[in-house]
């Protein structure tokens, strides 16, 4: 605009100072003025638009930075609330466990007759107190484990452990419940497996025990099979073989669409209502433990025929 206007001003100044401009030159000057004015107007318009866009972009950038700050703050708040919740659950569970263990110990001595003989009614009451305390302890242990999963504090302590006797011990632990329900328990152990392997014995027992307990809980007739075998990995890149633990039952089975759900916390299969004392946390904990040990867990099931839970762990052989 300044450039365009400057030309007629210059012409006017020349004329005012007595100099004349020839008509052809005058026409050229008018054309040039109009073109320059048009170009100036276009440039000014673009500059103005660009400025508006830039101002808008700056506004968006500031709003985005604000939103980002708010999000980080909300995330920090949520993380600290989650941490507090985890701490509370862990502390309360710990505090509950100690007195409960004492209650269980004394009730066990009572039912065993160490404080004198009991009549039938007293025996029945003590048995109920014992079973319910045991159930409570299991729930507290599940909650404690679950709170640790949440806080990613799950500890795995691998060590050299005897494989066969560990598996046998766990099978022996569920044998009374198996017999009480009139089921049979089969144990099949692959001779190609080493006698010692490196794994966390406590966690491995916890995983196998939970799978066997579930198999017993959700099976009304037939058998439970614990199969342990060595699995050669086809891929030569993989250095280690795997050890596969399979728990099969002849229970009601889990509908296909619910198979993945059973690993989620507090979820149950519609055909298998939660077992007495079942928190719905067992398989969530099992899955997390298996993954923390570098393994995988899968489930297959046929309605009316039973379910199979398969845990595959990397096999690190211990010295014999
Ligand atoms: P719970 O402590 O209630 O048993 P879990 O997490 O161990 O919880 O299992 C979740 C649900 O998965 C159970 O409530 C049951 O519905 C189903 N489930 C687990 N194991 C079996 C099984 N062997 N056969 C059939 N259903 C099972």
PDB file of N, CA and C in Angstrom, residues 93 101 110 112 164 172 174 227 251 294 297:
ATOM      1  N   UNK A  93      -3.463 -56.241  55.237  1.00  0.00           N
ATOM      2  CA  UNK A  93      -3.365 -57.689  55.058  1.00  0.00           C
ATOM      3  C   UNK A  93      -2.320 -58.273  55.996  1.00  0.00           C
ATOM      4  N   UNK A 101      -3.308 -66.113  61.991  1.00  0.00           N
ATOM      5  CA  UNK A 101      -2.475 -67.323  62.077  1.00  0.00           C
ATOM      6  C   UNK A 101      -2.555 -67.893  63.497  1.00  0.00           C
ATOM      7  N   UNK A 110      -7.390 -77.036  69.342  1.00  0.00           N
ATOM      8  CA  UNK A 110      -8.688 -77.364  69.963  1.00  0.00           C
ATOM      9  C   UNK A 110      -9.332 -78.560  69.272  1.00  0.00           C
ATOM     10  N   UNK A 112      -7.969 -80.774  67.479  1.00  0.00           N
ATOM     11  CA  UNK A 112      -7.186 -82.007  67.606  1.00  0.00           C
ATOM     12  C   UNK A 112      -7.295 -82.591  69.010  1.00  0.00           C
ATOM     13  N   UNK A 164      10.908 -82.980  40.733  1.00  0.00           N
ATOM     14  CA  UNK A 164       9.906 -84.035  40.959  1.00  0.00           C
ATOM     15  C   UNK A 164       9.284 -83.919  42.348  1.00  0.00           C
ATOM     16  N   UNK A 172       0.378 -83.848  46.769  1.00  0.00           N
ATOM     17  CA  UNK A 172      -0.004 -84.421  48.072  1.00  0.00           C
ATOM     18  C   UNK A 172      -0.882 -83.440  48.858  1.00  0.00           C
ATOM     19  N   UNK A 174      -3.196 -81.461  47.743  1.00  0.00           N
ATOM     20  CA  UNK A 174      -4.610 -81.447  47.334  1.00  0.00           C
ATOM     21  C   UNK A 174      -5.253 -82.836  47.444  1.00  0.00           C
ATOM     22  N   UNK A 227       0.267 -83.136  34.613  1.00  0.00           N
ATOM     23  CA  UNK A 227       1.217 -83.690  33.655  1.00  0.00           C
ATOM     24  C   UNK A 227       2.419 -82.744  33.595  1.00  0.00           C
ATOM     25  N   UNK A 251     -14.170 -81.444  34.716  1.00  0.00           N
ATOM     26  CA  UNK A 251     -15.273 -80.642  35.252  1.00  0.00           C
ATOM     27  C   UNK A 251     -16.230 -80.153  34.175  1.00  0.00           C
ATOM     28  N   UNK A 294       8.883 -65.588  33.544  1.00  0.00           N
ATOM     29  CA  UNK A 294       9.300 -65.682  32.142  1.00  0.00           C
ATOM     30  C   UNK A 294       8.508 -66.709  31.354  1.00  0.00           C
ATOM     31  N   UNK A 297       0.837 -68.828  30.308  1.00  0.00           N
ATOM     32  CA  UNK A 297      -0.238 -69.724  30.758  1.00  0.00           C
ATOM     33  C   UNK A 297      -1.373 -69.663  29.745  1.00  0.00           C
TER      34      UNK A 297
END
